[in-house]
Coordinates of C-alpha atoms in Angstrom, one line a residue:
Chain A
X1 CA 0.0 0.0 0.0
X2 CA 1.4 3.5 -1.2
X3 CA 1.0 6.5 1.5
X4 CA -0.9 9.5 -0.3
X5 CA 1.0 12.4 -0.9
X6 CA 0.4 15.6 0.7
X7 CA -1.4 17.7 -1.6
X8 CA -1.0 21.1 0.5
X9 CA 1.6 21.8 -2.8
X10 CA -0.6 21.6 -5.5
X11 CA -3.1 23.9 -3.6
X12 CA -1.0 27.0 -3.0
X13 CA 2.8 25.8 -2.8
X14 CA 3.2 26.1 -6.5
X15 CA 1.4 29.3 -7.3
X16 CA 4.1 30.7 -4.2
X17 CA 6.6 28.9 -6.2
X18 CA 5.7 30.8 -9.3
X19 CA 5.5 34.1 -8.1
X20 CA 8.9 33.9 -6.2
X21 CA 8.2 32.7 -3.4
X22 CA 10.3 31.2 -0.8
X23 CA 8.6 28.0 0.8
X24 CA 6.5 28.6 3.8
X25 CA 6.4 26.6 6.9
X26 CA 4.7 23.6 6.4
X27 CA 7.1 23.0 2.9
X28 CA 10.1 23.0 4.9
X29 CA 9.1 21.0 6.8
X30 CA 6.7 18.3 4.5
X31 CA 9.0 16.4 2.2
X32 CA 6.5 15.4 0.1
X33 CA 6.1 19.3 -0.3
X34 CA 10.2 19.8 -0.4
X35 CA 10.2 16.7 -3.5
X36 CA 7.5 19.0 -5.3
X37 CA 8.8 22.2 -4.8
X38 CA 12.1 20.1 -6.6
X39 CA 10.1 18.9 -9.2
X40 CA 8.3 21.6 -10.8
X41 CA 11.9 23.7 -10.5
X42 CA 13.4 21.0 -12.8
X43 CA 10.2 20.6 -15.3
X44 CA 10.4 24.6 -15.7
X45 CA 14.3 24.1 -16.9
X46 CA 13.2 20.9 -18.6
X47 CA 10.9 22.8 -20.5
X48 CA 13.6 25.7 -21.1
X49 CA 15.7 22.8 -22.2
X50 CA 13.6 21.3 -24.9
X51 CA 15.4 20.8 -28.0
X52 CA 15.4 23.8 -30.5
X53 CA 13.8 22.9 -34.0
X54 CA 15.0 24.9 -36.4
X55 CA 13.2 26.7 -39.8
X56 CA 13.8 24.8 -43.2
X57 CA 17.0 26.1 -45.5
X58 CA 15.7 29.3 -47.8
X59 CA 12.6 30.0 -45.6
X60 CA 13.0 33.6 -46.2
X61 CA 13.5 33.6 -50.0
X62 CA 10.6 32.1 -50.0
X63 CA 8.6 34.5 -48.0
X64 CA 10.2 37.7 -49.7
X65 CA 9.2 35.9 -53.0
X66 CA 5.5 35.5 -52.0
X67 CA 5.5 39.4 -51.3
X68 CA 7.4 40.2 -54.0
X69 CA 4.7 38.5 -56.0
X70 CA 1.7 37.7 -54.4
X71 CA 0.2 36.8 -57.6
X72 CA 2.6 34.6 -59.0
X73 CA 1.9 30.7 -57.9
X74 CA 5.2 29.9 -58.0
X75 CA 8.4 31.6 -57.9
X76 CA 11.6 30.5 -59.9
X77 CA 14.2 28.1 -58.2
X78 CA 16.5 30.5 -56.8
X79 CA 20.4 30.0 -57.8
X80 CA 19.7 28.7 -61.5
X81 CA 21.7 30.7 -63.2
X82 CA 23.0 28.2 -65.6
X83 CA 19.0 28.1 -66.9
X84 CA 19.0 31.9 -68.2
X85 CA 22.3 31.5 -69.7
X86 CA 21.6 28.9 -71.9
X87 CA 17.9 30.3 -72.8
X88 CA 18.7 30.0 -76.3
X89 CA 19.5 26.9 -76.7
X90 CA 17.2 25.2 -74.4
X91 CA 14.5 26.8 -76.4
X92 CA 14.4 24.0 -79.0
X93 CA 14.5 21.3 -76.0
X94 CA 11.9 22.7 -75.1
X95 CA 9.9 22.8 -78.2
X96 CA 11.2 19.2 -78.6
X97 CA 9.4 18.8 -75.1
X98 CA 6.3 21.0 -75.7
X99 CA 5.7 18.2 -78.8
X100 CA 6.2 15.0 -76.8
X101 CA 4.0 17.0 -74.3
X102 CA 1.3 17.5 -76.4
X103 CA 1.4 14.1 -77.6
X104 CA 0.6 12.7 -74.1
X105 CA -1.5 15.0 -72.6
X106 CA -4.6 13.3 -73.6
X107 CA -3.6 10.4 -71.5
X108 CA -2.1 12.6 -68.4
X109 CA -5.4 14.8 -68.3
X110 CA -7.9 11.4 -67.9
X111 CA -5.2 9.9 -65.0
X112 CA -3.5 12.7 -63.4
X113 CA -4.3 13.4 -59.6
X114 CA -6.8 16.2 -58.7
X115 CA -5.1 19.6 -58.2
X116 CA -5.0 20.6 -55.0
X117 CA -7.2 23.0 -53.7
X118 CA -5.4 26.4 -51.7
X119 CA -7.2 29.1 -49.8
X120 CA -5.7 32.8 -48.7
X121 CA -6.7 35.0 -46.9
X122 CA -5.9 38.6 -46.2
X123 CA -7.6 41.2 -43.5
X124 CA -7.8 44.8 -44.5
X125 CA -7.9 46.8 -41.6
X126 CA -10.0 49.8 -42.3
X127 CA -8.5 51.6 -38.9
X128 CA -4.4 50.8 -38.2
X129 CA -3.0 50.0 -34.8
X130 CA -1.6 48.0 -33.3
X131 CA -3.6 44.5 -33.2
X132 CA -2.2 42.0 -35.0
X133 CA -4.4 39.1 -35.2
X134 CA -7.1 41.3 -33.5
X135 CA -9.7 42.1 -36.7
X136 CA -12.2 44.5 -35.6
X137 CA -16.1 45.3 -37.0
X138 CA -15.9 47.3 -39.9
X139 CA -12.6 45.5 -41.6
X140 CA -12.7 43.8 -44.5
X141 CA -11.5 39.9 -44.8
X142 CA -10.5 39.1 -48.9
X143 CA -10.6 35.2 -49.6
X144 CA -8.8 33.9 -52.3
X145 CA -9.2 30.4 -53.2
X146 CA -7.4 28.6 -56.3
X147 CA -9.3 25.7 -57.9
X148 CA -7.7 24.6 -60.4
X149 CA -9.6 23.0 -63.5
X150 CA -12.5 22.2 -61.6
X151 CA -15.1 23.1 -63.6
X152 CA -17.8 23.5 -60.3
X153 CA -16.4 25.3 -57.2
X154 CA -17.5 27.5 -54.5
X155 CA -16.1 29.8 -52.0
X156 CA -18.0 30.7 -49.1
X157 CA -17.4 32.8 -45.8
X158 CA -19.5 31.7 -42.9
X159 CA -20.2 33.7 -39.6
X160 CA -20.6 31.6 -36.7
X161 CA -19.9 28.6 -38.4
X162 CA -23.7 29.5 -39.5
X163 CA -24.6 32.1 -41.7
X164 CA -22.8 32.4 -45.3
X165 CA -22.2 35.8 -45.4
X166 CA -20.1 36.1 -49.1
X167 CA -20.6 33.2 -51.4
X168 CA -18.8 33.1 -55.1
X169 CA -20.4 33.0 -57.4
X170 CA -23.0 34.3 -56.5
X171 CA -24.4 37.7 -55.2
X172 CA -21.5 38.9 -53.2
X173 CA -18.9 40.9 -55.3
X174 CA -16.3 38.4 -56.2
X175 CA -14.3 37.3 -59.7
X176 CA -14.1 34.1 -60.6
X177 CA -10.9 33.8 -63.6
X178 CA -8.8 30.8 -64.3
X179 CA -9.1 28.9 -61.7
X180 CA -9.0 31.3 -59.0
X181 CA -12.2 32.6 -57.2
X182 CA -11.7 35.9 -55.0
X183 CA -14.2 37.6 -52.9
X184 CA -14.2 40.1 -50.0
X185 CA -16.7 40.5 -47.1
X186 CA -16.4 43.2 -44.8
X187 CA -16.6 41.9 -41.2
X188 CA -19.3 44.1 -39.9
X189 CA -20.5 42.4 -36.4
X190 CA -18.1 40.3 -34.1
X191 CA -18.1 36.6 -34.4
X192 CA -15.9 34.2 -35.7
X193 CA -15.2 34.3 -39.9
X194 CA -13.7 31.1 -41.4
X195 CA -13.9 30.6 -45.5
X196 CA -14.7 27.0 -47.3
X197 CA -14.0 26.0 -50.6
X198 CA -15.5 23.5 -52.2
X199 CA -14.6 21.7 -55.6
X200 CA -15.8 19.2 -57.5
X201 CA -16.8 17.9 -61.1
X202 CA -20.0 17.5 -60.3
X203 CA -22.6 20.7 -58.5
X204 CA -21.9 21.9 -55.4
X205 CA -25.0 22.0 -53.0
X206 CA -26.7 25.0 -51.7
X207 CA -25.4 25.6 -48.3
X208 CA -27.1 23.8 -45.2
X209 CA -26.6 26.7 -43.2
X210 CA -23.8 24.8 -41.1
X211 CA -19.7 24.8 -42.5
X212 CA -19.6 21.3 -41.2
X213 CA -22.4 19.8 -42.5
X214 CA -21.6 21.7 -45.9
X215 CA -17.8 20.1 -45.6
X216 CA -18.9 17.0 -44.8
X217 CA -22.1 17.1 -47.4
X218 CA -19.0 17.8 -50.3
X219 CA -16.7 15.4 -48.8
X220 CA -19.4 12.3 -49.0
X221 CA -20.1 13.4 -52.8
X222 CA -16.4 13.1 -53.7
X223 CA -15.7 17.2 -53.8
X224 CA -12.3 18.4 -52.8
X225 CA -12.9 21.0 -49.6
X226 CA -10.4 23.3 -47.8
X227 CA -11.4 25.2 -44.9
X228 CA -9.8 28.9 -43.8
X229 CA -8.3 29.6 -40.6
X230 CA -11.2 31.5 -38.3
X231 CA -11.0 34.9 -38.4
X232 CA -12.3 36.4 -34.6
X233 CA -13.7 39.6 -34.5
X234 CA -14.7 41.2 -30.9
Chain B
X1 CA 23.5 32.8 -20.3
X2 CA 21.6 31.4 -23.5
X3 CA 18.8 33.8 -22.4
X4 CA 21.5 36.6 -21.7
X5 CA 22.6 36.0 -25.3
X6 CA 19.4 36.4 -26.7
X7 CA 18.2 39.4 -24.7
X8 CA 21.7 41.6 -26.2
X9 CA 21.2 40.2 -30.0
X10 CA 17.5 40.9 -29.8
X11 CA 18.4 44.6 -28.3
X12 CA 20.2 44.8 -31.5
X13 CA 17.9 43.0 -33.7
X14 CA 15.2 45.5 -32.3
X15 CA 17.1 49.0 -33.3
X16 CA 18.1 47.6 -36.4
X17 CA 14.4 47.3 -37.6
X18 CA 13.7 50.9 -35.7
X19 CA 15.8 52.7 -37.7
X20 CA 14.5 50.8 -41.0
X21 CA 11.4 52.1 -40.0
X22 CA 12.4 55.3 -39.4
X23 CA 14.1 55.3 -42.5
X24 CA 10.7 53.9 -44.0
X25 CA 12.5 51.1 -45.5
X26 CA 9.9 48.8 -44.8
X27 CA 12.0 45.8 -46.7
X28 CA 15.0 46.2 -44.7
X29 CA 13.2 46.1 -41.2
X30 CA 11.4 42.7 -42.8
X31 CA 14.2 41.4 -43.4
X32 CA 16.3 42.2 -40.0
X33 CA 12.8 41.1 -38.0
X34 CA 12.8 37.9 -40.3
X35 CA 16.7 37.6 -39.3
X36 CA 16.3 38.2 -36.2
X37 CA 13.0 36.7 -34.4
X38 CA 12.5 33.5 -37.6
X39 CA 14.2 31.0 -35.8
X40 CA 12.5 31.7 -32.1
X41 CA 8.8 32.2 -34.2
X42 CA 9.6 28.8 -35.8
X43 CA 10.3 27.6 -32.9
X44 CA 7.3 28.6 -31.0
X45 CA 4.8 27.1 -33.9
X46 CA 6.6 24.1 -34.4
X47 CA 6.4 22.9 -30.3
X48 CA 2.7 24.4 -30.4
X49 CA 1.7 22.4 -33.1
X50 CA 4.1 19.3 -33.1
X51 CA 4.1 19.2 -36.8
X52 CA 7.0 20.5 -38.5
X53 CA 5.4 20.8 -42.3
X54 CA 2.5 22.5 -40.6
X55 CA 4.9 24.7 -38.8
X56 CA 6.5 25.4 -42.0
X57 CA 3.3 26.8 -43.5
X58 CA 2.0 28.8 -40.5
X59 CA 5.7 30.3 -39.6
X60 CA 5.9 31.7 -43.2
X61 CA 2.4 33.0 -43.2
X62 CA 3.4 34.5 -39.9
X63 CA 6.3 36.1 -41.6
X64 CA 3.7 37.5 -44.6
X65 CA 1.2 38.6 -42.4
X66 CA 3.8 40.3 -40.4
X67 CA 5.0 41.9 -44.1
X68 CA 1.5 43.4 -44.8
X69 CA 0.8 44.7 -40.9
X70 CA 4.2 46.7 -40.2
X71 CA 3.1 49.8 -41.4
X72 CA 0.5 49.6 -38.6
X73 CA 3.1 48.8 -35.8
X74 CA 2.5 51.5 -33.6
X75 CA 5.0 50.4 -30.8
X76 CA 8.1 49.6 -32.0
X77 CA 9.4 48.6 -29.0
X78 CA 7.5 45.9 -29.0
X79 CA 8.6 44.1 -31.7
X80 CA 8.9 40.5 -30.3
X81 CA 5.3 40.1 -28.7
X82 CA 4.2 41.5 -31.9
X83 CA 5.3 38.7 -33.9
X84 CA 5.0 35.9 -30.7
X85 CA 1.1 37.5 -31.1
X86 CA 0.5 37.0 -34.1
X87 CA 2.0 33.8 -34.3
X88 CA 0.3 32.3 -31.6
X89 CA -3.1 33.0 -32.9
X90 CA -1.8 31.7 -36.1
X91 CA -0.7 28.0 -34.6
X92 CA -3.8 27.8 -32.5
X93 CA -6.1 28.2 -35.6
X94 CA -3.9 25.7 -37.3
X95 CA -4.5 23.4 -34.0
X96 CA -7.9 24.2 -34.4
X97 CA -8.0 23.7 -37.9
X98 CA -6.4 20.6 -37.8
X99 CA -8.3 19.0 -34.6
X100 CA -11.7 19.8 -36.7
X101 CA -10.8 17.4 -39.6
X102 CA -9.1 14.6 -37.2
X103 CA -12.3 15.1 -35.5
X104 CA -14.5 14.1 -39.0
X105 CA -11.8 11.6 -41.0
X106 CA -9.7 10.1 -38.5
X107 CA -10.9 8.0 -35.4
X108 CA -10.6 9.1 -32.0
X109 CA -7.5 7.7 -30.2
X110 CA -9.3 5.4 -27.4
X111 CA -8.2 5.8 -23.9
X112 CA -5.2 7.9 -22.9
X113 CA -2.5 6.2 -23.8
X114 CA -0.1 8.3 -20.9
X115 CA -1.7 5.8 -18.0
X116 CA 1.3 3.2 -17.1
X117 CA -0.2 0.2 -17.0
X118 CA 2.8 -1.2 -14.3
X119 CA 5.1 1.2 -11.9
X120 CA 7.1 3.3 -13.7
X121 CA 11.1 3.0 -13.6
X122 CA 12.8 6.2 -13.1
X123 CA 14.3 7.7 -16.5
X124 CA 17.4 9.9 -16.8
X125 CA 17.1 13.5 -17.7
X126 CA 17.4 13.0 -21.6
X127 CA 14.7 10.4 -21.5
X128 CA 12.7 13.0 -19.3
X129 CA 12.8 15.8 -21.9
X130 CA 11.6 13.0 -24.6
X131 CA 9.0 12.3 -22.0
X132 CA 8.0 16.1 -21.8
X133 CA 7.9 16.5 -25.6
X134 CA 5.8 14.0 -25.3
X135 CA 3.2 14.9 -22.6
X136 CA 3.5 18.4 -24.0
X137 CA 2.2 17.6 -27.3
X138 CA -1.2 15.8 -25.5
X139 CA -1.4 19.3 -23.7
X140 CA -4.4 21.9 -25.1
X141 CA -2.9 24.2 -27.6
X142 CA -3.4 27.2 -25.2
X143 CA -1.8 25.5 -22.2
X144 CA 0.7 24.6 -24.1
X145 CA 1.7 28.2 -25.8
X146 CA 1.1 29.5 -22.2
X147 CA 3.8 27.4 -20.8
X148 CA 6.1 27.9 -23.8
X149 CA 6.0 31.4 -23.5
X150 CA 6.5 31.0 -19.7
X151 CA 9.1 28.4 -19.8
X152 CA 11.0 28.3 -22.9
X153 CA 10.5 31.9 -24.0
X154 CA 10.7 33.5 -20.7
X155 CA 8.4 35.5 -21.2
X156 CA 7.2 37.4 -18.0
X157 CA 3.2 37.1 -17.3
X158 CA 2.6 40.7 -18.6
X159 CA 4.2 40.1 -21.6
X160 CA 2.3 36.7 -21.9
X161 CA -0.8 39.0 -21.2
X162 CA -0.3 41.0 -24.2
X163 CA 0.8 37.8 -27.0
X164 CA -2.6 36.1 -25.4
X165 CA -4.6 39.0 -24.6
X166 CA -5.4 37.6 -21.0
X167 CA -5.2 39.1 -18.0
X168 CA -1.4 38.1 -16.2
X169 CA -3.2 37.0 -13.1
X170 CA -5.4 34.6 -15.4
X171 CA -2.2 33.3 -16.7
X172 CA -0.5 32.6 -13.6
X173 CA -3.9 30.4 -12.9
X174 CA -3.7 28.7 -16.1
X175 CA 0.1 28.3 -15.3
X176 CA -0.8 26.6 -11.7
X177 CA -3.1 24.4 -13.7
X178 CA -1.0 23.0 -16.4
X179 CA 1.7 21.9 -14.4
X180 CA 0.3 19.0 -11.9
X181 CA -1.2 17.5 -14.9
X182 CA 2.2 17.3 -16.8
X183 CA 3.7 16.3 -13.5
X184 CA 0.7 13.5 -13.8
X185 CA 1.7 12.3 -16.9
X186 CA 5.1 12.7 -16.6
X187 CA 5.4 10.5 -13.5
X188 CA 3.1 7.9 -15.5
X189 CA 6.2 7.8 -17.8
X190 CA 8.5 7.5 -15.3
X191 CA 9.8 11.0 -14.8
X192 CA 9.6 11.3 -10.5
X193 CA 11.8 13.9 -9.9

């Protein structure tokens, strides 16, 4: 039979112990107060001690290239300089290519994968200040969702989780252009915001008036989803 | 002395991206904040989300979000809980995010896997940092960024208050009440002292 262990600790020794505190009384006293005091001191270094993972190689080319050219899907392979210098003569490769290319694409369009579906979005803050993360009423949120080929897609913005307050196409001002669909809702009362694209070869369904159901609804029918991170307004 | 270190560079890092700013070279204080704060952000979203490709995305889109909102950095002194702000927000959506669609495609884990099912052995101190990552990454998101910032960040509680937008005092709490359960599941694996 184990004895219990005193419990006085957990019910005011450690909030002592994280404002400063030196150990009262009873903890000098209580080992099994001393061997917890000890314990939470070495889990807060443990936890300063954890192992440092570090960002991939290039991380910050590729960020400057994203705002350097927001529109651009992908940015060149940085360092290929031998691929400019040669332009001239890789031009008939590539027409060499474009033919072999053409040849097959028959057969790669009817067994290539689905392409994947990406959503963006950007909050336009009608007042500055300082509150990253922090939208507030009156801001506007710009959804921007690429689609690819699919030839039925919609992009919604729910509030609440509940109520679709932009939907392309449809009524809300939005473009809808090579595969990309991009549409802005201005965030006029607090809640939570989160986007949904939905994409498919067949019709997408009117909205159930719930972002799960209407992600799950898609998923069952065999339409590609992708959800937005929830934007919180207060 | 790591944390002495990082206090002097960040000083550093800090009036490097003032005087950008002053300078309105918006680029240039990017790219020192991005020099300077990348590998602690990464850091932060990679142990608050235990998943280093979705760490990846969310640490860049920090980074851009960061891009677009500088203009409207009021306090430039401020420059680290800033970013820690934004990128906390940013890793608990992901968390969110992602704990929504484990929820619908992937089934629930049964039980908790943490309970020893014999008496422990005790572990050395290498095994016991395996053991936290471990019982850290079963934590809530927000415990978990609250004790990061704490712990590994050093962050004081009024700092913490203004990356979490919580009141210190409610932080301190939430401090009091993370730690016996890791201490729980930590001495379920073995870590006693």
């Amino acid at each position: 039979v184990t004895r219990a262990r005193c419990t006085r600790f957990d019910a005011g020794g450690l909030e002592r112990l994280l404002a400063g505190m030196p150990p009262d009384a009873h903890e000098e006293d209580c080992a099994d107060c001393r061997a917890s005091r000890s314990f939470y001191e070495k889990l807060k270094g443990r936890i300063g001690k954890l192992p440092d993972p570090r960002p991939e190689e290039g991380w910050q080319a590729k960020v400057l290239d994203r705002i350097d050219s927001p529109a651009t899907p992908a940015a060149p392979v940085p360092g290929d300089v031998s691929r400019k210098s040669s332009a001239s003569q890789m031009k008939w490769v590539a027409l060499a290519a474009a033919a072999v290319a053409a040849g097959s694409v028959l057969v790669f369009v009817r067994s290539r994968p689905p392409d994947r579906l990406s959503l963006s979005e950007d909050l336009v803050a009608v007042e500055p200040g300082m509150r990253a993360g922090a939208p507030a009423p009156g801001d506007r949120l710009r959804v921007t969702a690429r689609v690819g080929s699919s030839p039925n897609a919609t992009l919604r913005v729910y509030l609440r989780e509940r109520d679709v307050v932009m939907e392309c196409p449809g009524p809300s001002p939005c473009s809808s252009r090579d595969g990309v669909l991009t549409g802005e809702v201005t965030l006029g009362v607090p809640g939570t915001y989160r986007a949904l694209v939905i994409a498919g070869h067949r019709p997408i369904a009117p909205t159930t008036g719930s972002l799960d159901a209407d992600a799950r609804a898609a998923e069952a029918a065999g339409q590609r989803v992708e959800m937005g991170q929830s934007v919180t307004v207060r | 002395m790591a944390a002495t270190h990082t206090a002097i560079d960040l000083r550093d890092v800090d009036d490097r991206i003032r005087d950008a700013l002053e300078r309105a070279d918006r680029r240039a204080a990017f790219v020192a904040m991005m020099a300077g704060y990348g590998d602690a952000i990464y850091r932060h979203c990679a142990r608050l989300l235990c998943d280093s490709t979705l760490a990846s995305d969310v640490h860049q889109a920090v980074f851009e979000q960061a891009y677009r909102d500088l203009p409207t950095l009021q306090d430039k002194q401020r420059v680290r809980g800033w970013l820690f702000r934004i990128a906390t927000h940013r890793a608990l959506d992901a968390a969110k995010t992602r704990r929504r669609f484990r929820r619908r495609f992937v089934p629930e884990e049964q039980g908790s896997a943490l309970e020893p099912a014999h008496a422990p052995t005790p572990v050395e101190d290498a095994e016991a940092i395996r053991a936290l990552e471990d019982c850290l990454a079963r934590l809530d998101p927000e415990l978990r960024a609250t004790l990061l910032l704490r712990f590994k960040e050093e962050m004081s509680y009024e700092e913490m208050a203004g990356v979490l937008e919580e009141q210190p005092s409610t932080l301190r709490k939430r401090v009091a009440r993370a730690l016996p359960v890791l201490r729980r599941w930590l001495e379920g694996k073995g870590v006693t002292e």
